[in-house]
mmCIF file of C-alpha atoms and ligand atoms in Angstrom:
data_model
loop_
_atom_site.group_PDB
_atom_site.id
_atom_site.type_symbol
_atom_site.label_atom_id
_atom_site.label_comp_id
_atom_site.label_asym_id
_atom_site.label_seq_id
_atom_site.Cartn_x
_atom_site.Cartn_y
_atom_site.Cartn_z
ATOM 1 C CA MET O 5 -167.211 54.695 -8.201
ATOM 2 C CA ALA O 6 -168.756 52.423 -5.820
ATOM 3 C CA LYS O 7 -166.199 49.610 -7.009
ATOM 4 C CA PHE O 8 -163.784 52.074 -6.484
ATOM 5 C CA ASN O 9 -163.996 53.199 -3.053
ATOM 6 C CA LEU O 10 -165.221 49.503 -1.878
ATOM 7 C CA ARG O 11 -161.179 48.513 -3.210
ATOM 8 C CA SER O 12 -160.102 51.641 -1.543
ATOM 9 C CA LEU O 13 -161.158 50.098 1.511
ATOM 10 C CA LEU O 14 -160.144 46.621 0.819
ATOM 11 C CA LEU O 15 -156.939 47.753 0.471
ATOM 12 C CA ALA O 16 -156.583 49.969 3.262
ATOM 13 C CA ALA O 17 -157.629 47.691 5.562
ATOM 14 C CA ALA O 18 -155.328 44.980 4.506
ATOM 15 C CA SER O 19 -152.655 47.073 5.318
ATOM 16 C CA GLY O 20 -153.135 47.899 8.173
ATOM 17 C CA SER O 21 -149.513 49.466 9.451
ATOM 18 C CA VAL O 22 -149.999 51.904 6.311
ATOM 19 C CA PRO O 23 -151.088 55.495 7.861
ATOM 20 C CA ALA O 24 -154.656 57.126 5.975
ATOM 21 C CA ALA O 25 -151.690 60.177 5.985
ATOM 22 C CA GLY O 26 -149.585 60.881 2.541
ATOM 23 C CA GLN O 27 -146.986 62.628 4.893
ATOM 24 C CA LEU O 28 -143.499 61.523 4.484
ATOM 25 C CA ASN O 29 -142.079 61.036 7.273
ATOM 26 C CA SER O 30 -145.058 58.532 8.389
ATOM 27 C CA LEU O 31 -144.647 56.701 5.412
ATOM 28 C CA ALA O 32 -140.914 56.805 5.203
ATOM 29 C CA LYS O 33 -141.081 54.862 8.711
ATOM 30 C CA ALA O 34 -143.830 52.463 7.681
ATOM 31 C CA ALA O 35 -141.137 51.711 4.582
ATOM 32 C CA GLY O 36 -138.781 50.829 7.642
ATOM 33 C CA LEU O 37 -136.853 54.454 7.387
ATOM 34 C CA LEU O 38 -135.975 55.480 11.007
ATOM 35 C CA TYR O 39 -136.832 59.038 9.758
ATOM 36 C CA PHE O 40 -137.228 61.315 6.707
ATOM 37 C CA GLY O 41 -136.140 64.863 7.305
ATOM 38 C CA THR O 42 -135.337 68.087 6.894
ATOM 39 C CA ALA O 43 -132.612 71.231 7.033
ATOM 40 C CA VAL O 44 -133.888 74.347 8.455
ATOM 41 C CA ASP O 45 -132.145 77.521 8.908
ATOM 42 C CA ASN O 46 -132.953 80.152 11.530
ATOM 43 C CA PRO O 47 -134.309 83.548 9.107
ATOM 44 C CA SER O 48 -137.271 80.899 7.913
ATOM 45 C CA LEU O 49 -138.372 80.463 11.489
ATOM 46 C CA THR O 50 -140.285 83.721 11.469
ATOM 47 C CA ASN O 51 -142.517 82.351 8.346
ATOM 48 C CA THR O 52 -145.255 80.631 10.302
ATOM 49 C CA ALA O 53 -146.781 78.715 7.244
ATOM 50 C CA TYR O 54 -143.010 77.398 6.780
ATOM 51 C CA THR O 55 -142.555 76.466 10.172
ATOM 52 C CA ALA O 56 -146.464 74.490 10.067
ATOM 53 C CA VAL O 57 -144.586 72.139 7.652
ATOM 54 C CA ALA O 58 -141.549 71.895 9.189
ATOM 55 C CA PHE O 59 -142.376 71.600 12.706
ATOM 56 C CA ASN O 60 -144.943 68.372 11.480
ATOM 57 C CA LEU O 61 -143.730 65.123 12.798
ATOM 58 C CA SER O 62 -145.725 63.355 10.085
ATOM 59 C CA GLU O 63 -143.937 65.371 7.462
ATOM 60 C CA PHE O 64 -140.384 65.015 9.049
ATOM 61 C CA GLY O 65 -139.112 62.773 11.691
ATOM 62 C CA GLN O 66 -135.486 64.349 12.306
ATOM 63 C CA ILE O 67 -134.672 68.113 11.875
ATOM 64 C CA THR O 68 -130.493 69.317 11.030
ATOM 65 C CA PRO O 69 -129.826 73.122 11.836
ATOM 66 C CA ALA O 70 -128.842 74.325 8.472
ATOM 67 C CA ASN O 71 -126.272 76.813 10.073
ATOM 68 C CA GLY O 72 -126.813 77.326 13.934
ATOM 69 C CA GLN O 73 -124.342 74.922 14.992
ATOM 70 C CA LYS O 74 -121.914 75.916 12.797
ATOM 71 C CA TRP O 75 -118.306 76.968 14.110
ATOM 72 C CA ASP O 76 -118.798 80.648 13.368
ATOM 73 C CA SER O 77 -121.909 80.754 14.978
ATOM 74 C CA ILE O 78 -121.167 79.061 18.214
ATOM 75 C CA GLU O 79 -117.809 79.879 18.451
ATOM 76 C CA PRO O 80 -117.356 83.279 17.303
ATOM 77 C CA SER O 81 -114.480 84.222 19.424
ATOM 78 C CA ASN O 82 -111.813 81.955 20.829
ATOM 79 C CA GLY O 83 -113.704 80.355 24.151
ATOM 80 C CA VAL O 84 -117.037 82.413 23.730
ATOM 81 C CA TYR O 85 -119.835 80.494 23.141
ATOM 82 C CA SER O 86 -123.190 81.423 21.755
ATOM 83 C CA TYR O 87 -125.961 78.726 21.308
ATOM 84 C CA THR O 88 -128.625 81.255 20.982
ATOM 85 C CA GLN O 89 -129.101 80.378 16.965
ATOM 86 C CA GLY O 90 -128.587 76.859 17.562
ATOM 87 C CA ASP O 91 -131.240 76.434 20.151
ATOM 88 C CA ALA O 92 -133.624 78.160 18.481
ATOM 89 C CA VAL O 93 -133.725 75.184 15.460
ATOM 90 C CA THR O 94 -133.519 72.334 18.250
ATOM 91 C CA SER O 95 -136.015 73.703 20.823
ATOM 92 C CA LYS O 96 -138.574 73.647 18.009
ATOM 93 C CA ALA O 97 -137.561 70.122 16.781
ATOM 94 C CA GLN O 98 -138.228 68.593 20.195
ATOM 95 C CA SER O 99 -140.993 70.670 20.878
ATOM 96 C CA ALA O 100 -142.707 68.606 17.721
ATOM 97 C CA GLY O 101 -141.176 65.211 18.791
ATOM 98 C CA GLN O 102 -138.201 65.331 16.059
ATOM 99 C CA ILE O 103 -135.226 63.966 16.096
ATOM 100 C CA LEU O 104 -131.703 65.696 15.242
ATOM 101 C CA ARG O 105 -128.918 65.783 13.378
ATOM 102 C CA CYS O 106 -126.604 68.284 14.451
ATOM 103 C CA HIS O 107 -124.203 70.052 12.377
ATOM 104 C CA ASN O 108 -121.431 70.531 12.072
ATOM 105 C CA LEU O 109 -118.324 70.055 14.021
ATOM 106 C CA VAL O 110 -115.368 70.866 12.420
ATOM 107 C CA TRP O 111 -115.459 72.448 8.682
ATOM 108 C CA TYR O 112 -113.403 74.382 6.775
ATOM 109 C CA ASN O 113 -115.957 76.621 5.706
ATOM 110 C CA GLN O 114 -117.618 78.908 8.248
ATOM 111 C CA LEU O 115 -114.980 79.069 10.701
ATOM 112 C CA PRO O 116 -113.846 82.299 12.053
ATOM 113 C CA SER O 117 -111.042 83.695 11.045
ATOM 114 C CA TRP O 118 -109.831 83.301 14.270
ATOM 115 C CA VAL O 119 -109.188 79.742 13.721
ATOM 116 C CA SER O 120 -108.454 79.644 10.169
ATOM 117 C CA SER O 121 -106.153 82.084 10.195
ATOM 118 C CA GLY O 122 -104.477 81.703 13.486
ATOM 119 C CA SER O 123 -100.827 80.571 14.118
ATOM 120 C CA TRP O 124 -100.668 77.749 15.208
ATOM 121 C CA THR O 125 -98.515 74.838 16.950
ATOM 122 C CA THR O 126 -99.341 71.428 17.353
ATOM 123 C CA THR O 127 -100.586 71.511 20.895
ATOM 124 C CA THR O 128 -102.524 74.894 20.460
ATOM 125 C CA LEU O 129 -105.059 73.877 17.731
ATOM 126 C CA GLU O 130 -105.600 71.023 19.511
ATOM 127 C CA SER O 131 -106.295 72.384 22.655
ATOM 128 C CA VAL O 132 -108.389 74.535 20.319
ATOM 129 C CA LEU O 133 -110.193 71.568 18.727
ATOM 130 C CA THR O 134 -111.042 69.900 21.703
ATOM 131 C CA SER O 135 -112.612 72.751 23.649
ATOM 132 C CA HIS O 136 -114.987 73.867 20.720
ATOM 133 C CA ILE O 137 -116.079 70.204 19.784
ATOM 134 C CA THR O 138 -116.450 69.131 23.886
ATOM 135 C CA ASN O 139 -117.825 72.758 24.850
ATOM 136 C CA GLU O 140 -120.545 71.979 21.820
ATOM 137 C CA VAL O 141 -121.166 68.123 22.614
ATOM 138 C CA LEU O 142 -121.629 68.545 26.088
ATOM 139 C CA HIS O 143 -124.430 71.572 25.469
ATOM 140 C CA TYR O 144 -126.577 69.580 22.996
ATOM 141 C CA LYS O 145 -125.535 66.293 25.072
ATOM 142 C CA GLY O 146 -128.435 63.360 25.188
ATOM 143 C CA GLN O 147 -130.531 65.820 22.411
ATOM 144 C CA CYS O 148 -128.236 64.277 18.994
ATOM 145 C CA TYR O 149 -129.154 61.488 17.510
ATOM 146 C CA ALA O 150 -126.575 62.087 15.514
ATOM 147 C CA TRP O 151 -123.084 64.471 14.961
ATOM 148 C CA ASP O 152 -121.369 65.655 11.652
ATOM 149 C CA VAL O 153 -118.106 65.810 13.270
ATOM 150 C CA VAL O 154 -115.916 66.213 10.234
ATOM 151 C CA ASN O 155 -117.602 67.777 7.282
ATOM 152 C CA GLU O 156 -116.138 67.513 3.968
ATOM 153 C CA ALA O 157 -112.828 66.969 4.881
ATOM 154 C CA LEU O 158 -111.757 66.001 1.053
ATOM 155 C CA SER O 159 -111.322 68.108 -2.124
ATOM 156 C CA ASP O 160 -112.953 67.627 -5.140
ATOM 157 C CA THR O 161 -110.254 65.413 -7.012
ATOM 158 C CA GLY O 162 -110.325 63.007 -2.992
ATOM 159 C CA THR O 163 -107.042 64.856 -1.965
ATOM 160 C CA TYR O 164 -107.318 66.110 1.406
ATOM 161 C CA ARG O 165 -108.614 69.937 1.685
ATOM 162 C CA ALA O 166 -105.743 72.207 3.020
ATOM 163 C CA ASP O 167 -106.917 73.616 5.117
ATOM 164 C CA VAL O 168 -105.899 74.850 8.731
ATOM 165 C CA PHE O 169 -106.718 71.317 10.390
ATOM 166 C CA TYR O 170 -104.942 69.481 7.985
ATOM 167 C CA ASN O 171 -102.028 71.926 7.623
ATOM 168 C CA ILE O 172 -101.131 72.030 11.189
ATOM 169 C CA LEU O 173 -102.332 68.443 11.908
ATOM 170 C CA GLY O 174 -102.287 66.170 9.544
ATOM 171 C CA THR O 175 -104.575 63.798 8.471
ATOM 172 C CA GLY O 176 -104.784 62.688 12.202
ATOM 173 C CA TYR O 177 -106.889 65.653 12.745
ATOM 174 C CA ILE O 178 -109.888 63.578 11.909
ATOM 175 C CA PRO O 179 -109.659 60.100 14.454
ATOM 176 C CA PHE O 180 -108.414 63.390 16.760
ATOM 177 C CA ALA O 181 -112.105 64.856 16.681
ATOM 178 C CA PHE O 182 -113.972 62.039 16.753
ATOM 179 C CA LYS O 183 -112.031 60.964 19.894
ATOM 180 C CA ALA O 184 -112.570 64.081 21.151
ATOM 181 C CA ALA O 185 -116.705 64.092 20.000
ATOM 182 C CA ALA O 186 -116.882 60.307 21.674
ATOM 183 C CA ALA O 187 -115.641 61.463 25.261
ATOM 184 C CA ALA O 188 -118.207 64.507 25.663
ATOM 185 C CA ASP O 189 -121.335 62.241 24.238
ATOM 186 C CA PRO O 190 -121.114 58.489 23.996
ATOM 187 C CA ALA O 191 -124.425 58.319 22.823
ATOM 188 C CA ALA O 192 -124.740 60.425 20.000
ATOM 189 C CA LYS O 193 -123.962 58.798 16.476
ATOM 190 C CA LEU O 194 -120.726 59.841 15.011
ATOM 191 C CA TYR O 195 -120.645 61.016 11.440
ATOM 192 C CA TYR O 196 -117.873 61.325 8.066
ATOM 193 C CA ASN O 197 -120.194 63.674 5.856
ATOM 194 C CA ASP O 198 -119.016 64.633 2.678
ATOM 195 C CA TYR O 199 -120.569 65.059 -1.363
ATOM 196 C CA ASN O 200 -119.538 63.519 -4.325
ATOM 197 C CA ILE O 201 -119.392 60.400 -2.334
ATOM 198 C CA GLU O 202 -122.769 59.179 -3.767
ATOM 199 C CA TYR O 203 -120.985 56.639 -7.112
ATOM 200 C CA ALA O 204 -117.785 55.696 -7.363
ATOM 201 C CA GLY O 205 -114.979 57.147 -7.943
ATOM 202 C CA ALA O 206 -111.676 58.910 -6.100
ATOM 203 C CA LYS O 207 -113.466 60.737 -3.680
ATOM 204 C CA LEU O 208 -115.698 58.083 -2.468
ATOM 205 C CA THR O 209 -112.091 55.929 -2.293
ATOM 206 C CA ALA O 210 -110.905 58.871 -0.204
ATOM 207 C CA ALA O 211 -113.761 58.668 1.964
ATOM 208 C CA VAL O 212 -113.546 55.251 3.076
ATOM 209 C CA SER O 213 -109.721 55.947 3.700
ATOM 210 C CA ILE O 214 -110.989 58.454 6.420
ATOM 211 C CA VAL O 215 -113.584 55.926 8.152
ATOM 212 C CA LYS O 216 -110.528 52.959 8.379
ATOM 213 C CA ASN O 217 -108.644 55.585 9.434
ATOM 214 C CA ILE O 218 -110.316 56.274 12.453
ATOM 215 C CA GLN O 219 -111.026 53.029 13.180
ATOM 216 C CA SER O 220 -107.623 51.698 13.009
ATOM 217 C CA SER O 221 -106.744 54.722 15.481
ATOM 218 C CA GLY O 222 -109.202 53.518 17.919
ATOM 219 C CA GLY O 223 -111.961 56.075 17.238
ATOM 220 C CA ARG O 224 -115.412 55.450 17.008
ATOM 221 C CA ILE O 225 -117.244 56.158 14.076
ATOM 222 C CA ASP O 226 -120.656 55.379 13.540
ATOM 223 C CA GLY O 227 -122.048 56.577 10.536
ATOM 224 C CA VAL O 228 -121.502 58.375 6.927
ATOM 225 C CA GLY O 229 -123.354 60.761 5.528
ATOM 226 C CA LEU O 230 -124.011 60.794 1.940
ATOM 227 C CA GLN O 231 -125.180 64.390 0.894
ATOM 228 C CA GLY O 232 -126.379 64.154 -2.474
ATOM 229 C CA HIS O 233 -126.642 67.434 -3.905
ATOM 230 C CA PHE O 234 -127.454 66.311 -7.348
ATOM 231 C CA ILE O 235 -129.000 67.694 -10.723
ATOM 232 C CA VAL O 236 -132.111 66.786 -12.351
ATOM 233 C CA GLY O 237 -131.239 63.831 -15.282
ATOM 234 C CA SER O 238 -127.623 63.788 -13.856
ATOM 235 C CA THR O 239 -128.639 61.980 -10.829
ATOM 236 C CA PRO O 240 -127.097 57.991 -10.774
ATOM 237 C CA SER O 241 -128.704 54.971 -11.292
ATOM 238 C CA LYS O 242 -129.992 53.528 -8.328
ATOM 239 C CA ALA O 243 -127.242 50.782 -8.970
ATOM 240 C CA SER O 244 -124.762 53.156 -8.719
ATOM 241 C CA LEU O 245 -125.847 54.254 -5.118
ATOM 242 C CA VAL O 246 -126.502 51.479 -3.634
ATOM 243 C CA ALA O 247 -123.549 50.015 -4.405
ATOM 244 C CA ALA O 248 -121.805 53.436 -2.971
ATOM 245 C CA LEU O 249 -124.465 53.148 0.003
ATOM 246 C CA GLN O 250 -122.570 49.065 0.526
ATOM 247 C CA THR O 251 -118.830 50.507 0.352
ATOM 248 C CA PHE O 252 -119.595 52.050 3.349
ATOM 249 C CA THR O 253 -122.078 49.386 5.566
ATOM 250 C CA ALA O 254 -119.013 46.801 4.525
ATOM 251 C CA LEU O 255 -117.026 49.039 7.073
ATOM 252 C CA GLY O 256 -119.559 48.244 9.953
ATOM 253 C CA VAL O 257 -120.945 51.796 9.371
ATOM 254 C CA GLU O 258 -124.151 53.283 8.640
ATOM 255 C CA VAL O 259 -125.281 55.896 6.164
ATOM 256 C CA ALA O 260 -127.549 58.306 5.291
ATOM 257 C CA TYR O 261 -128.496 60.809 2.756
ATOM 258 C CA THR O 262 -128.190 64.287 4.720
ATOM 259 C CA GLU O 263 -128.497 67.028 2.281
ATOM 260 C CA LEU O 264 -130.684 65.482 -0.561
ATOM 261 C CA ASP O 265 -131.475 68.176 -2.906
ATOM 262 C CA VAL O 266 -131.989 68.012 -7.226
ATOM 263 C CA ARG O 267 -131.904 70.992 -8.764
ATOM 264 C CA HIS O 268 -132.795 72.094 -12.207
ATOM 265 C CA SER O 269 -129.673 73.385 -14.281
ATOM 266 C CA SER O 270 -132.465 76.231 -15.838
ATOM 267 C CA VAL O 271 -135.404 77.464 -14.589
ATOM 268 C CA PRO O 272 -138.081 77.856 -14.738
ATOM 269 C CA ALA O 273 -138.347 73.966 -14.695
ATOM 270 C CA SER O 274 -140.685 72.492 -17.634
ATOM 271 C CA ALA O 275 -143.474 70.391 -16.731
ATOM 272 C CA ALA O 276 -141.236 67.457 -18.483
ATOM 273 C CA ALA O 277 -138.385 68.343 -16.240
ATOM 274 C CA GLN O 278 -140.376 68.204 -13.192
ATOM 275 C CA GLN O 279 -141.371 64.950 -14.089
ATOM 276 C CA GLN O 280 -137.625 64.142 -14.397
ATOM 277 C CA GLN O 281 -136.860 65.883 -11.048
ATOM 278 C CA ALA O 282 -139.407 63.170 -9.159
ATOM 279 C CA ALA O 283 -137.653 60.095 -11.029
ATOM 280 C CA ASP O 284 -134.405 60.942 -9.618
ATOM 281 C CA TYR O 285 -135.747 61.896 -5.867
ATOM 282 C CA VAL O 286 -137.055 58.232 -5.869
ATOM 283 C CA THR O 287 -134.157 57.153 -7.189
ATOM 284 C CA VAL O 288 -132.959 58.002 -4.175
ATOM 285 C CA VAL O 289 -135.041 57.842 -1.779
ATOM 286 C CA SER O 290 -135.329 53.694 -3.103
ATOM 287 C CA ALA O 291 -131.410 53.815 -2.679
ATOM 288 C CA CYS O 292 -131.511 53.982 1.045
ATOM 289 C CA LEU O 293 -134.054 51.454 1.537
ATOM 290 C CA ALA O 294 -132.269 48.810 -0.791
ATOM 291 C CA VAL O 295 -129.813 49.088 2.346
ATOM 292 C CA ALA O 296 -130.680 47.972 5.530
ATOM 293 C CA LYS O 297 -128.107 49.927 7.012
ATOM 294 C CA CYS O 298 -129.437 53.648 5.435
ATOM 295 C CA VAL O 299 -131.597 55.355 8.320
ATOM 296 C CA GLY O 300 -132.820 57.861 6.180
ATOM 297 C CA VAL O 301 -132.927 61.173 4.185
ATOM 298 C CA THR O 302 -133.209 64.398 5.256
ATOM 299 C CA VAL O 303 -133.659 66.764 2.469
ATOM 300 C CA TRP O 304 -131.998 70.617 2.213
ATOM 301 C CA ASP O 305 -134.155 72.247 2.763
ATOM 302 C CA PHE O 306 -137.653 71.499 1.520
ATOM 303 C CA ASP O 307 -138.532 74.655 0.243
ATOM 304 C CA ASP O 308 -137.537 76.533 -3.332
ATOM 305 C CA GLN O 309 -137.515 80.004 -1.171
ATOM 306 C CA TYR O 310 -134.882 78.796 1.410
ATOM 307 C CA SER O 311 -132.738 77.056 -1.338
ATOM 308 C CA TRP O 312 -128.934 77.351 -0.884
ATOM 309 C CA VAL O 313 -129.224 76.438 -5.062
ATOM 310 C CA PRO O 314 -129.686 79.629 -6.734
ATOM 311 C CA SER O 315 -127.343 81.700 -4.956
ATOM 312 C CA THR O 316 -124.568 79.164 -5.590
ATOM 313 C CA PHE O 317 -125.393 77.747 -8.975
ATOM 314 C CA SER O 318 -126.026 80.782 -10.806
ATOM 315 C CA GLY O 319 -129.306 80.214 -13.032
ATOM 316 C CA SER O 320 -129.802 76.820 -11.545
ATOM 317 C CA GLY O 321 -132.527 76.318 -8.979
ATOM 318 C CA GLU O 322 -135.778 74.575 -7.784
ATOM 319 C CA ALA O 323 -134.216 71.376 -6.024
ATOM 320 C CA ASP O 324 -136.833 71.201 -3.705
ATOM 321 C CA LEU O 325 -140.130 69.276 -3.019
ATOM 322 C CA TRP O 326 -141.844 72.254 -2.388
ATOM 323 C CA SER O 327 -142.360 75.939 -4.712
ATOM 324 C CA SER O 328 -141.171 78.985 -3.359
ATOM 325 C CA ASN O 329 -144.729 79.465 -2.685
ATOM 326 C CA LEU O 330 -144.964 76.159 -0.496
ATOM 327 C CA VAL O 331 -146.895 74.359 -2.539
ATOM 328 C CA LYS O 332 -145.892 70.334 -2.634
ATOM 329 C CA LYS O 333 -144.386 69.870 -6.512
ATOM 330 C CA PRO O 334 -144.002 66.144 -8.142
ATOM 331 C CA ALA O 335 -141.274 64.826 -6.269
ATOM 332 C CA TYR O 336 -143.375 65.261 -3.418
ATOM 333 C CA THR O 337 -145.889 63.575 -4.954
ATOM 334 C CA SER O 338 -143.572 60.446 -6.194
ATOM 335 C CA ILE O 339 -141.668 60.227 -3.286
ATOM 336 C CA ALA O 340 -144.714 59.402 -1.013
ATOM 337 C CA SER O 341 -146.270 57.567 -3.718
ATOM 338 C CA PHE O 342 -143.304 55.743 -3.781
ATOM 339 C CA LEU O 343 -142.754 54.660 0.041
ATOM 340 C CA LYS O 344 -146.334 54.013 0.397
ATOM 341 C CA SER O 345 -145.555 51.173 -2.227
ATOM 342 C CA ALA O 346 -142.282 50.192 -0.742
ATOM 343 C CA ALA O 347 -144.165 50.217 3.278
ATOM 344 C CA THR O 348 -146.815 47.561 1.415
ATOM 345 C CA ALA O 349 -144.399 45.724 -0.738
ATOM 346 C CA PRO O 350 -143.498 42.249 1.301
ATOM 347 C CA VAL O 351 -139.797 43.104 0.167
ATOM 348 C CA ALA O 352 -139.865 45.870 2.801
ATOM 349 C CA VAL O 353 -140.387 43.746 5.674
ATOM 350 C CA PRO O 354 -137.254 42.726 6.759
ATOM 351 C CA THR O 355 -135.540 46.085 6.747
ATOM 352 C CA VAL O 356 -138.847 47.298 9.094
ATOM 353 C CA VAL O 357 -137.170 44.582 11.477
ATOM 354 C CA THR O 358 -133.280 45.136 10.916
ATOM 355 C CA THR O 359 -133.750 49.252 11.493
ATOM 356 C CA THR O 360 -136.454 49.745 14.132
ATOM 357 C CA PRO O 361 -135.182 47.500 16.864
ATOM 358 C CA VAL O 362 -138.072 47.455 19.580
ATOM 359 C CA ILE O 363 -136.960 49.629 22.726
ATOM 360 C CA THR O 364 -135.709 47.346 25.193
ATOM 361 C CA THR O 365 -135.891 49.584 27.994
ATOM 362 C CA ALA O 366 -138.817 49.666 30.031
ATOM 363 C CA PRO O 367 -141.841 52.128 29.029
ATOM 364 C CA ALA O 368 -141.279 54.504 31.244
ATOM 365 C CA THR O 369 -144.705 56.550 30.424
ATOM 366 C CA THR O 370 -145.889 56.592 33.998
ATOM 367 C CA ALA O 371 -142.556 56.661 36.557
ATOM 368 C CA ALA O 372 -141.300 59.677 37.936
ATOM 369 C CA GLY O 373 -138.090 61.123 37.942
ATOM 370 C CA SER O 374 -136.021 64.180 37.130
ATOM 371 C CA ASN O 375 -135.400 64.905 33.722
ATOM 372 C CA SER O 376 -136.852 68.537 32.793
ATOM 373 C CA HIS O 377 -138.900 69.345 30.164
ATOM 374 C CA TYR O 378 -137.708 68.098 26.532
ATOM 375 C CA ALA O 379 -134.677 66.457 28.353
ATOM 376 C CA GLN O 380 -134.202 62.424 26.624
ATOM 377 C CA CYS O 381 -135.345 60.096 29.024
ATOM 378 C CA GLY O 382 -134.948 56.871 27.346
ATOM 379 C CA GLY O 383 -133.924 54.906 23.853
ATOM 380 C CA ILE O 384 -131.279 52.467 22.218
ATOM 381 C CA GLY O 385 -128.102 53.842 23.799
ATOM 382 C CA PHE O 386 -129.273 56.063 26.182
ATOM 383 C CA THR O 387 -127.879 55.600 30.290
ATOM 384 C CA GLY O 388 -129.095 58.216 31.631
ATOM 385 C CA ALA O 389 -131.883 58.014 34.499
ATOM 386 C CA ALA O 390 -135.674 57.373 33.320
ATOM 387 C CA GLY O 391 -138.575 59.354 34.352
ATOM 388 C CA CYS O 392 -139.601 62.726 34.353
ATOM 389 C CA ALA O 393 -139.827 65.351 36.626
ATOM 390 C CA SER O 394 -143.648 66.493 36.988
ATOM 391 C CA PRO O 395 -145.909 67.542 34.810
ATOM 392 C CA TYR O 396 -143.871 65.827 32.140
ATOM 393 C CA THR O 397 -143.988 61.739 30.892
ATOM 394 C CA CYS O 398 -141.146 60.267 29.605
ATOM 395 C CA SER O 399 -142.569 59.567 25.644
ATOM 396 C CA THR O 400 -141.418 56.938 23.527
ATOM 397 C CA LEU O 401 -140.775 58.955 19.936
ATOM 398 C CA ASN O 402 -139.349 56.498 18.308
ATOM 399 C CA SER O 403 -136.624 53.240 19.381
ATOM 400 C CA TYR O 404 -133.686 55.578 19.797
ATOM 401 C CA TYR O 405 -135.178 58.584 21.750
ATOM 402 C CA ALA O 406 -137.338 59.191 24.751
ATOM 403 C CA GLN O 407 -138.489 62.831 25.472
ATOM 404 C CA CYS O 408 -139.934 64.181 28.684
ATOM 405 C CA LEU O 409 -143.026 66.414 26.922
HETATM 406 C C1 LIG X 7 -149.446 67.848 9.857
HETATM 407 O O1 LIG X 7 -149.591 67.712 8.642
HETATM 408 C C2 LIG X 7 -151.299 67.057 8.872
HETATM 409 C C3 LIG X 7 -151.391 67.220 7.016
HETATM 410 O O2 LIG X 7 -151.391 68.483 6.358
HETATM 411 C C4 LIG X 7 -152.116 67.303 9.256
HETATM 412 O O3 LIG X 7 -152.880 66.736 9.446
HETATM 413 C C5 LIG X 7 -151.512 67.511 11.018
HETATM 414 O O4 LIG X 7 -153.029 67.557 11.869
HETATM 415 C C6 LIG X 7 -150.311 68.298 11.076
HETATM 416 N N1 LIG X 7 -149.688 68.004 12.621
HETATM 417 C C7 LIG X 7 -149.543 68.948 13.309
HETATM 418 C C8 LIG X 7 -149.225 68.259 14.332
HETATM 419 O O5 LIG X 7 -150.359 70.106 13.176
#
């Protein structure tokens, strides 16, 4: 026993940068990612056991509002904006020092009928798109690490979805939306987000065309979000996941897994099925770690109690890292172990260097200024004023985000 303890101490001393705690975000950062994150929906905010985990920075460094920033929530009728639902999640994330993936601006689903069933001309629909994107992006300006500008524009066969945007504006609505978002917040990273683009196929090829169309039209796209809704035992191999990530990074954009979950086809899952789920989760996280421009992994969400899976895929479930009574499952333990080993492995060192550049702006912990509580005050790409109004100080949360806390 004494010998074992001594060895543990020596190992801990030898790997000074590895946090003692086993929480996912701390471990992911030590392994070279920018964050390990989760989606959080509004109904779960009243569950204090849940929020204690969701808004714990050691566990999750990034939050995605699951529904509160979608069109039907933000602009339920033409020109009438409501940020209550979105802000309820983003304010908690910001208090915890977590960065935000903001989600989403243009999607065929959860789109109010005044948009989807309106009678539009090219001019009037472009005007509605511009107003919606500009208003929402300006509301969250300086707060979002990234925006999912367009979500799920492709059908399952890789054709454009025949939604109101495509039917009236054609393929050009996508570059149009990215230009509007770029104009409203030059610092936020702009993402295209979709599912079934995590491996080779017609849909991946079509998503590549979307990226190229934005770029060739003079628009800015910074990233592609691969949702990662997988099935236990059918999750693609690490090699095919890495190849798909590299297909996108070759276009000059970063990538992230943005909505990861791995569902069992029948529940309750056996012990063996839970081990397979753990292996599948590790496969996805390891694919991200293998690609320098894969910035992070976000789960959707982390607790089976709040999973979207059972209501969407009848009979399926238990897709998340914590059980519905908030107990960590084997998948959690396996990801944590994998990230720990990745942080200590020599191969992870170049990844650390390339994905977490040192902030070049001066640390602003002492400078006074006028930024209010929770406002951004520094970080890569931030061009606003430094410094915080008393009594707040500008605290560096990561390379991309310093905040008045
Ligand atoms: C985050 O969770 C860890 C592990 O449970 C705990 O030690 C730590 O105190 C928590 N942090 C906060 C701010 O609650």
